[in-house]
GROMACS .gro file of C-alpha atoms in nm:
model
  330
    1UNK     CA    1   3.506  11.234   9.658
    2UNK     CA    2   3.865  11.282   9.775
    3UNK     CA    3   4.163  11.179   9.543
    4UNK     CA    4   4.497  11.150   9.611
    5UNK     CA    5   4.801  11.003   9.393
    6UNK     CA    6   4.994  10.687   9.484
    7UNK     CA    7   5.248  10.471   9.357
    8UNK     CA    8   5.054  10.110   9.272
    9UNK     CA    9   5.186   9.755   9.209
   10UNK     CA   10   4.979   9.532   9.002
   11UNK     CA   11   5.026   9.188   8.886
   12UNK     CA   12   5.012   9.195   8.489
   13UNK     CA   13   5.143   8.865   8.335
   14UNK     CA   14   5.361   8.705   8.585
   15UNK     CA   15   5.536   9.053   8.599
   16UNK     CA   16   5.491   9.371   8.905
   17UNK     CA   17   5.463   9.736   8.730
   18UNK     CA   18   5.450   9.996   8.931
   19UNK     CA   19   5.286  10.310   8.805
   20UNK     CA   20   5.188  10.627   8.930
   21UNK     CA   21   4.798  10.666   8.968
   22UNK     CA   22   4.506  10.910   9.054
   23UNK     CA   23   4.275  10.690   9.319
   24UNK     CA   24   3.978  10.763   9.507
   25UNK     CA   25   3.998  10.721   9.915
   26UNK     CA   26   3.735  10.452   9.859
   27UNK     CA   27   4.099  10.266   9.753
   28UNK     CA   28   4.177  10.294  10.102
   29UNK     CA   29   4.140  10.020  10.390
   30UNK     CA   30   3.912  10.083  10.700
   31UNK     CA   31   4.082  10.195  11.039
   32UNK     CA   32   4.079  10.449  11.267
   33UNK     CA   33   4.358  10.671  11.152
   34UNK     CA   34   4.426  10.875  10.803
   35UNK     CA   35   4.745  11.019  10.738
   36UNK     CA   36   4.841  11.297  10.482
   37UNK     CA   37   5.184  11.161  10.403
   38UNK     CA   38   5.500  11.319  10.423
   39UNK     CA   39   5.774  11.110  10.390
   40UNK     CA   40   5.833  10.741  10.342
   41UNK     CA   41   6.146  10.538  10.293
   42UNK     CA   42   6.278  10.257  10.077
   43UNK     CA   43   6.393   9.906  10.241
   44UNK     CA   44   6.466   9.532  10.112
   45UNK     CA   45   6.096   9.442  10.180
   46UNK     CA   46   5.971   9.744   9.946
   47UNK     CA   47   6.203   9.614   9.709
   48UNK     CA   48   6.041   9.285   9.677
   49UNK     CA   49   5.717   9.386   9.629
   50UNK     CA   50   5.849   9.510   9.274
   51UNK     CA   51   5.976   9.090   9.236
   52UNK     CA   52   5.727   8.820   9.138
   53UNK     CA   53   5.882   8.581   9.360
   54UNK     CA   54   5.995   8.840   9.603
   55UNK     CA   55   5.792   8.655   9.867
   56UNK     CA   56   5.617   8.931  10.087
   57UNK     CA   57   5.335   9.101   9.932
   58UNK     CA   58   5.024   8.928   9.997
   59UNK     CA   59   4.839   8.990   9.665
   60UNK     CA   60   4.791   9.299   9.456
   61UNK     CA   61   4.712   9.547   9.390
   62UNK     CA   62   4.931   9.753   9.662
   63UNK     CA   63   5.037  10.005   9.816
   64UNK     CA   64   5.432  10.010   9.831
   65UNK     CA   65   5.632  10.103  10.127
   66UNK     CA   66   5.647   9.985  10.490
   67UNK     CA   67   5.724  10.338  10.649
   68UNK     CA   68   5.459  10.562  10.666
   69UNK     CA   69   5.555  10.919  10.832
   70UNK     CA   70   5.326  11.201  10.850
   71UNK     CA   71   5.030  11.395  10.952
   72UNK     CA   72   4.699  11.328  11.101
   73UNK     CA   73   4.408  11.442  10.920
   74UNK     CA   74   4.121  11.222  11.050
   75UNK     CA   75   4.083  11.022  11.365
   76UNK     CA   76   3.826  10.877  11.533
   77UNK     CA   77   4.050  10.777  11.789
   78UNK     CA   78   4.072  11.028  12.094
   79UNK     CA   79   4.459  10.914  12.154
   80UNK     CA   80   4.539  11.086  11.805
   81UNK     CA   81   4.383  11.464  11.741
   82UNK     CA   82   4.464  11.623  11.372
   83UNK     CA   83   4.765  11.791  11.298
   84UNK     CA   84   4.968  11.484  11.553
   85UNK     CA   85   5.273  11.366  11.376
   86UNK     CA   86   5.320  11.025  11.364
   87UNK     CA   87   5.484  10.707  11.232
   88UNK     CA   88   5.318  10.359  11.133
   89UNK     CA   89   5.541  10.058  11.027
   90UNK     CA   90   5.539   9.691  11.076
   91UNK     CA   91   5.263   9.446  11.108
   92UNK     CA   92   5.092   9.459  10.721
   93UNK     CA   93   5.169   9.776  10.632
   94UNK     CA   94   5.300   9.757  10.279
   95UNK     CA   95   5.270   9.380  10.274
   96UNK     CA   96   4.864   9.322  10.265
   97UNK     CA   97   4.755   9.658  10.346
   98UNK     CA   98   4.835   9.969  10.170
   99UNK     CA   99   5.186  10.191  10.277
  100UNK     CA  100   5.328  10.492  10.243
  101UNK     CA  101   5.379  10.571   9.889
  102UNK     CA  102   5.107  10.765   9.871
  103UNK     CA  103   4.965  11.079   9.938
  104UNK     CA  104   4.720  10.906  10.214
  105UNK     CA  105   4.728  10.616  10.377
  106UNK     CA  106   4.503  10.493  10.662
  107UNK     CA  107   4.554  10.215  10.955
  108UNK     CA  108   4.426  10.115  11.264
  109UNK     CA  109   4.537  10.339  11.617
  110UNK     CA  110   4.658  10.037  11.763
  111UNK     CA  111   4.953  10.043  11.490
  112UNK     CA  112   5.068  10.436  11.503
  113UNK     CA  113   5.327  10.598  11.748
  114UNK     CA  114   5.332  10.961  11.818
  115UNK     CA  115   5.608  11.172  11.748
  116UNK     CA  116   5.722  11.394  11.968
  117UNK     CA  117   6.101  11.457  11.935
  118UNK     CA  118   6.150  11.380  11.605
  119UNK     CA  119   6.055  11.497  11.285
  120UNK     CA  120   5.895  11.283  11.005
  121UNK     CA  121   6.154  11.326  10.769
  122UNK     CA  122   6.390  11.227  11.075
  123UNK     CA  123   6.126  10.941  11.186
  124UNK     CA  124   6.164  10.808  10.773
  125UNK     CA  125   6.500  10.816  10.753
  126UNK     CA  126   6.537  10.659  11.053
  127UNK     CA  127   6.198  10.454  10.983
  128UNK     CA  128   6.156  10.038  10.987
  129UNK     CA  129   6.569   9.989  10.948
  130UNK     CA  130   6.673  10.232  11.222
  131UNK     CA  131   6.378  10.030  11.448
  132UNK     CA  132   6.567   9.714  11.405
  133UNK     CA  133   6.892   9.858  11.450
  134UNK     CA  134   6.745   9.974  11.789
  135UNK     CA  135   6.610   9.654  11.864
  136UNK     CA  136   6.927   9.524  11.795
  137UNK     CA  137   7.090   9.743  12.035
  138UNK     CA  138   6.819   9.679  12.322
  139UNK     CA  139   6.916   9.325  12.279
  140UNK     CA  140   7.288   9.392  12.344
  141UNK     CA  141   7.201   9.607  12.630
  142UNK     CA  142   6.993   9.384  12.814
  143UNK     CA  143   7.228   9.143  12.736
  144UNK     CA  144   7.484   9.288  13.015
  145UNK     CA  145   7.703   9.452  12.739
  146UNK     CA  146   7.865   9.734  12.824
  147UNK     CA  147   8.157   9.960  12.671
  148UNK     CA  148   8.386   9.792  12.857
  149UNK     CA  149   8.351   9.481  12.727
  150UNK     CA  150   8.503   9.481  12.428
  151UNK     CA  151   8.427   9.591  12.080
  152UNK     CA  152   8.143   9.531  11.882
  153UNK     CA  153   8.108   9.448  11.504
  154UNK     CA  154   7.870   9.567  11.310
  155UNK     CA  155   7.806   9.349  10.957
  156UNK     CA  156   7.669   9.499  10.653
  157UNK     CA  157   7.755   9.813  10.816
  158UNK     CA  158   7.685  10.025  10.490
  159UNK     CA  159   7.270   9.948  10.503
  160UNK     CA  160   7.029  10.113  10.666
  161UNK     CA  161   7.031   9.861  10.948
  162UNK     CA  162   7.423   9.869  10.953
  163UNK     CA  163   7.438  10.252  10.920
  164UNK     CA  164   7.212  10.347  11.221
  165UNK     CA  165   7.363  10.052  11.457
  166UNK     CA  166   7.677  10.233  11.371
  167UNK     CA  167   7.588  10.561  11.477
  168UNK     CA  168   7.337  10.465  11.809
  169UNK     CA  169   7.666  10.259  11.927
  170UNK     CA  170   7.911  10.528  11.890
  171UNK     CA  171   7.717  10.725  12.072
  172UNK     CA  172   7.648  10.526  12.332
  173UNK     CA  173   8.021  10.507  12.414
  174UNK     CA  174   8.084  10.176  12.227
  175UNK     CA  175   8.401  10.039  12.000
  176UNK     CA  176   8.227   9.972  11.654
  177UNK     CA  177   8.431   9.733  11.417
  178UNK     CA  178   8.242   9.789  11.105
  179UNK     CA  179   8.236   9.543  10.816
  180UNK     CA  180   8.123   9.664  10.480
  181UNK     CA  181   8.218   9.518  10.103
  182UNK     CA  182   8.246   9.839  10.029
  183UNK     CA  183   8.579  10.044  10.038
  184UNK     CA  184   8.449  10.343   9.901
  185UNK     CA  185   8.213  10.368  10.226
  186UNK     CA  186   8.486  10.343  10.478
  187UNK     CA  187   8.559  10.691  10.538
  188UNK     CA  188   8.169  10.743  10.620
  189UNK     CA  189   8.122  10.431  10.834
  190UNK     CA  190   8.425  10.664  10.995
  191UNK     CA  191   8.245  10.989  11.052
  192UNK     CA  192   7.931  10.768  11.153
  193UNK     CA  193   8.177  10.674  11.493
  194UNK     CA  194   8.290  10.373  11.373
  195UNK     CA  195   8.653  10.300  11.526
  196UNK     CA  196   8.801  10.048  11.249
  197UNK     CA  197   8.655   9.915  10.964
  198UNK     CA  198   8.692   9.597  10.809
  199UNK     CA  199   8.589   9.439  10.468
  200UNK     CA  200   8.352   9.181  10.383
  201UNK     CA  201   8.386   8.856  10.664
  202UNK     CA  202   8.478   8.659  10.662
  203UNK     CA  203   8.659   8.732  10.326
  204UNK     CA  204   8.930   8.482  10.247
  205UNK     CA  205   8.955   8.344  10.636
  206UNK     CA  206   8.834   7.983  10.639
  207UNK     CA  207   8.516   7.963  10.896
  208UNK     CA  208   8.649   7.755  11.223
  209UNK     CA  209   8.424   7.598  11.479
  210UNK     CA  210   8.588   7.821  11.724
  211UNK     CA  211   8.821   8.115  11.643
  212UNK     CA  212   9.015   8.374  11.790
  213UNK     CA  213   8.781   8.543  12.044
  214UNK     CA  214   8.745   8.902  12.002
  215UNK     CA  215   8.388   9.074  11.986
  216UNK     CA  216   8.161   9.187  12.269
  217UNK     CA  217   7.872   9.192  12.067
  218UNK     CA  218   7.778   9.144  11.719
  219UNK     CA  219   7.510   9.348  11.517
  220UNK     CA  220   7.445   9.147  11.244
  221UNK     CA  221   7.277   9.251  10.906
  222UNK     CA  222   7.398   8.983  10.699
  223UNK     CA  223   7.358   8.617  10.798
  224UNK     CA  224   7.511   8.335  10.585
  225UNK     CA  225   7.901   8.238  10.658
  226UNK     CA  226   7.901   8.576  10.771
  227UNK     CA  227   7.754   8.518  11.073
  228UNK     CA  228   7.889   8.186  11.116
  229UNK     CA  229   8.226   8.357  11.124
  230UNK     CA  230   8.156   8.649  11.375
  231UNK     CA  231   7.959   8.302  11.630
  232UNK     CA  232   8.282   8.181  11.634
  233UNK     CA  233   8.507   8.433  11.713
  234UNK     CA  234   8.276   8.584  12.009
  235UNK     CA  235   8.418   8.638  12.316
  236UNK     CA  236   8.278   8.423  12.654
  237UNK     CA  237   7.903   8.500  12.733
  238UNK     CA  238   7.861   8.768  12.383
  239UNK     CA  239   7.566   8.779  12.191
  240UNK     CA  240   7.462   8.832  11.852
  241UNK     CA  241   7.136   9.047  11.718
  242UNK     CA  242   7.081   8.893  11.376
  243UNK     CA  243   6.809   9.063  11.152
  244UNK     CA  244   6.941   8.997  10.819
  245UNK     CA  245   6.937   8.752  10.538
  246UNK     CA  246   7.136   8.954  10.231
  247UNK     CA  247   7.431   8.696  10.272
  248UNK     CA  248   7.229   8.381  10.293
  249UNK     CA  249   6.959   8.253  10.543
  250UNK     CA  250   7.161   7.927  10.567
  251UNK     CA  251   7.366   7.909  10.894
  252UNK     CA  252   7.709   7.723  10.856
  253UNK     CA  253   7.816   7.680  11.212
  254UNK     CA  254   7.819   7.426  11.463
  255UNK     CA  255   7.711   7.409  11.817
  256UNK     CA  256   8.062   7.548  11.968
  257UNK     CA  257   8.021   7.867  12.060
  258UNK     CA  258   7.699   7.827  12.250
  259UNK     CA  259   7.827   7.561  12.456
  260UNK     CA  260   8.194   7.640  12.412
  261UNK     CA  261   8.183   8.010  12.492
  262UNK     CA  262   7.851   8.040  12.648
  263UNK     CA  263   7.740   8.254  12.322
  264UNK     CA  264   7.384   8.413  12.276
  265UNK     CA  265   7.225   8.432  11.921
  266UNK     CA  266   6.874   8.653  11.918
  267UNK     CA  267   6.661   8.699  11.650
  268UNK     CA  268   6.548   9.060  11.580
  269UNK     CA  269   6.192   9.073  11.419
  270UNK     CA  270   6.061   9.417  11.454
  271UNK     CA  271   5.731   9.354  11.238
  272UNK     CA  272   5.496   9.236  11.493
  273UNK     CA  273   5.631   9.477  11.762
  274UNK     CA  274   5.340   9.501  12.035
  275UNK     CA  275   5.238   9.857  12.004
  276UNK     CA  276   5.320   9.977  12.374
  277UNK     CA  277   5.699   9.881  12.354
  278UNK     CA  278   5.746   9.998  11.916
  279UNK     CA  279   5.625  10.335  12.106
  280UNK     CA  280   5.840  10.346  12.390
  281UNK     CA  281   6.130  10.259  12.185
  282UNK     CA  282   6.035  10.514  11.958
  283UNK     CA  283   6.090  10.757  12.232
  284UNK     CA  284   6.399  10.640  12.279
  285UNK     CA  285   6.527  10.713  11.928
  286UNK     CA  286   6.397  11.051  11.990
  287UNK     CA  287   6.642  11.116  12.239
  288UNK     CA  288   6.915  10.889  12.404
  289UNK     CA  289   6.935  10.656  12.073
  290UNK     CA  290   6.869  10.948  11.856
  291UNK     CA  291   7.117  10.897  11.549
  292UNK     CA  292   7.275  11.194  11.537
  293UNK     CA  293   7.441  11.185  11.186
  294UNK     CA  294   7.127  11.142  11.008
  295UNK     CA  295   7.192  11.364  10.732
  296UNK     CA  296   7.504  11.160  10.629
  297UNK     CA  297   7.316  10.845  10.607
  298UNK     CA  298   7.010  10.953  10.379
  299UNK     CA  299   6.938  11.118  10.134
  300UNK     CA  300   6.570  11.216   9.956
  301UNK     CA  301   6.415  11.076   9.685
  302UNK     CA  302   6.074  11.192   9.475
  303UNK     CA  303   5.848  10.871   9.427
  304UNK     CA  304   5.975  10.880   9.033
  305UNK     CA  305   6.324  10.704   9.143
  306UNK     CA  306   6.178  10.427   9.364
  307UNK     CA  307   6.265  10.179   9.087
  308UNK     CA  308   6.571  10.262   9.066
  309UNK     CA  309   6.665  10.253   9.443
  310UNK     CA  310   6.475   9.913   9.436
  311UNK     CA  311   6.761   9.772   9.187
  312UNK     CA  312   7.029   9.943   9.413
  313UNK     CA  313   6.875   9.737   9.716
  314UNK     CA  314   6.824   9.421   9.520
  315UNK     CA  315   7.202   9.381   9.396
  316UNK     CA  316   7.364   9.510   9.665
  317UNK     CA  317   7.475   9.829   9.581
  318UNK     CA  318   7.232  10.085   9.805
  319UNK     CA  319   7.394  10.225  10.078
  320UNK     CA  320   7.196  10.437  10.380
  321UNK     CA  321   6.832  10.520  10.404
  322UNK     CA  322   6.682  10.650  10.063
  323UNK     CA  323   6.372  10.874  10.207
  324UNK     CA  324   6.087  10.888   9.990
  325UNK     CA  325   5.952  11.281   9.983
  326UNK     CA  326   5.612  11.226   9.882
  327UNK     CA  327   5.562  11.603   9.854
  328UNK     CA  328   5.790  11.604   9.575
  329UNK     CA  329   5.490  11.490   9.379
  330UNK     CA  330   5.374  11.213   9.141
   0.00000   0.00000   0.00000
């Protein structure tokens, strides 16, 4: 029987260790679709599997790691031949059925998009945060938001939702206002297109019902006072795309700038995706929201410094899309 090596978590006294092992494909879940992976990525959602009250996995053991980019190597699905790069994310992947840090991994059809224009390294790094960041952007779009009308700010604009909104915005012809904690990450929210950036809102401003109106659009990563600050100081008829809890998921605000300034706020969920429009968005990163400073916002790991990303994500300090090269070895 086939082995293959993956990175397991296991419940062992209250406490998540994650180990290397040798398993048997048997391991595996039933679907339609096994993947020799290539690449996989490190998010928030990976990083609390590794917590015991981290809240998302659905019982263990498991298979870390929401993003799962590689190559075919069965199918009994006629949409998907062998040797078809692909991506799978979303839906349980990672959570209550086995992800991508591993050497295999197998899912149903009905959850894997086709990769055409991109690579998998480019479809990891851009991978489950880059998805929402698109989302995001689809929201503002259809919205009615154009260059035009004003700027847009971008919160927790170091992350790996923050990063890629950055870049897909800029390129689209936008103003990004970018606000990170971090002032050593200016210069690159910079070279990602970003026109000004701005520390940590809304920093020693006091939160009013209604402030001075200013953005076009907010991409928000954060939630908390955070996003109670950038509600109220939306211009007429704005929107924000929240996907983010790292400030808080309590929302200080008040009713005023709905029904004061005719403001928008839309949840962005990109887990449960239906499977025609995740693949026709994913076409769309492949070209015209391609990020197209990739490189600066990732960087590879090997599987052995997961942890220590993990901790990075978990207190704040991780900036960009950490790619998991599963190559690299065990």
């Amino acid at each position: 029987m086939t082995t293959f090596s993956a990175l397991v978590a296991r419940e062992n006294g209250g406490e998540i260790e994650i180990s290397a092992e040798r398993l048997e494909e048997s391991f595996l879940p039933d679907g339609d679709v096994t993947i020799d992976v290539e690449f996989s990525s490190v998010n928030y959602k990976d990083a609390l599997v590794s917590v015991p009250s981290g809240g998302v996995a659905k019982g263990y053991p498991l298979i870390p790691g929401i993003d799962i980019a590689g190559t075919v190597s069965e199918s009994s699905n006629a949409d998907f031949q062998v040797g078809n790069r692909v991506i799978a994310h979303g839906y349980e992947i990672g959570v209550s059925r086995h992800g991508g840090y591993a050497e295999k991994a197998r899912v149903p059809a009905s959850w894997v998009v086709k990769l055409d224009e991109l690579s998998t390294f480019e479809a990891a790094a851009i991978g489950t945060a880059g998805y929402t960041a698109a989302l995001s952007i689809e929201a503002v779009l259809a919205h009615g938001v154009t260059p035009s009308s004003g700027p847009i700010l971008v919160t927790g604009a170091t992350g790996g939702v923050g990063t890629i909104s950055v870049d897909i915005l800029s390129r689209l012809g936008f103003d990004v206002v970018a606000s990170t904690g971090k002032e050593s990450s200016r210069a690159m929210l910079k070279e990602l297109g970003a026109s000004e950036t701005v520390g940590r809102l809304p920093g020693e401003e006091k939160v009013r019902p209604l402030g001075k109106a200013t953005w076009a659009a907010v991409v928000d990563c954060v939630g908390g006072p955070t996003l109670a600050y950038a509600l109220s100081t939306m211009k007429y008829g704005a929107i924000a795309a929240t996907s983010g809890l790292a400030g808080s998921p309590a929302l200080p605000t008040t009713v005023l700038p709905f029904i004061l300034r005719n403001g928008t706020l839309a949840g962005i969920e990109s887990g449960q995706v239906p499977i025609d429009d995740r693949r026709a968005l994913w076409a769309k990163l492949g070209r015209e929201y391609k990020p197209t400073h990739l490189d600066a916002v990732s960087h590879q790991i090997s599987t052995a410094h997961v942890h220590d990303i993990f901790a990075d994500i978990l207190s704040g300090a991780h900036i960009g899309r950490s790619v998991v090269n599963i190559a690299d070895g065990f």
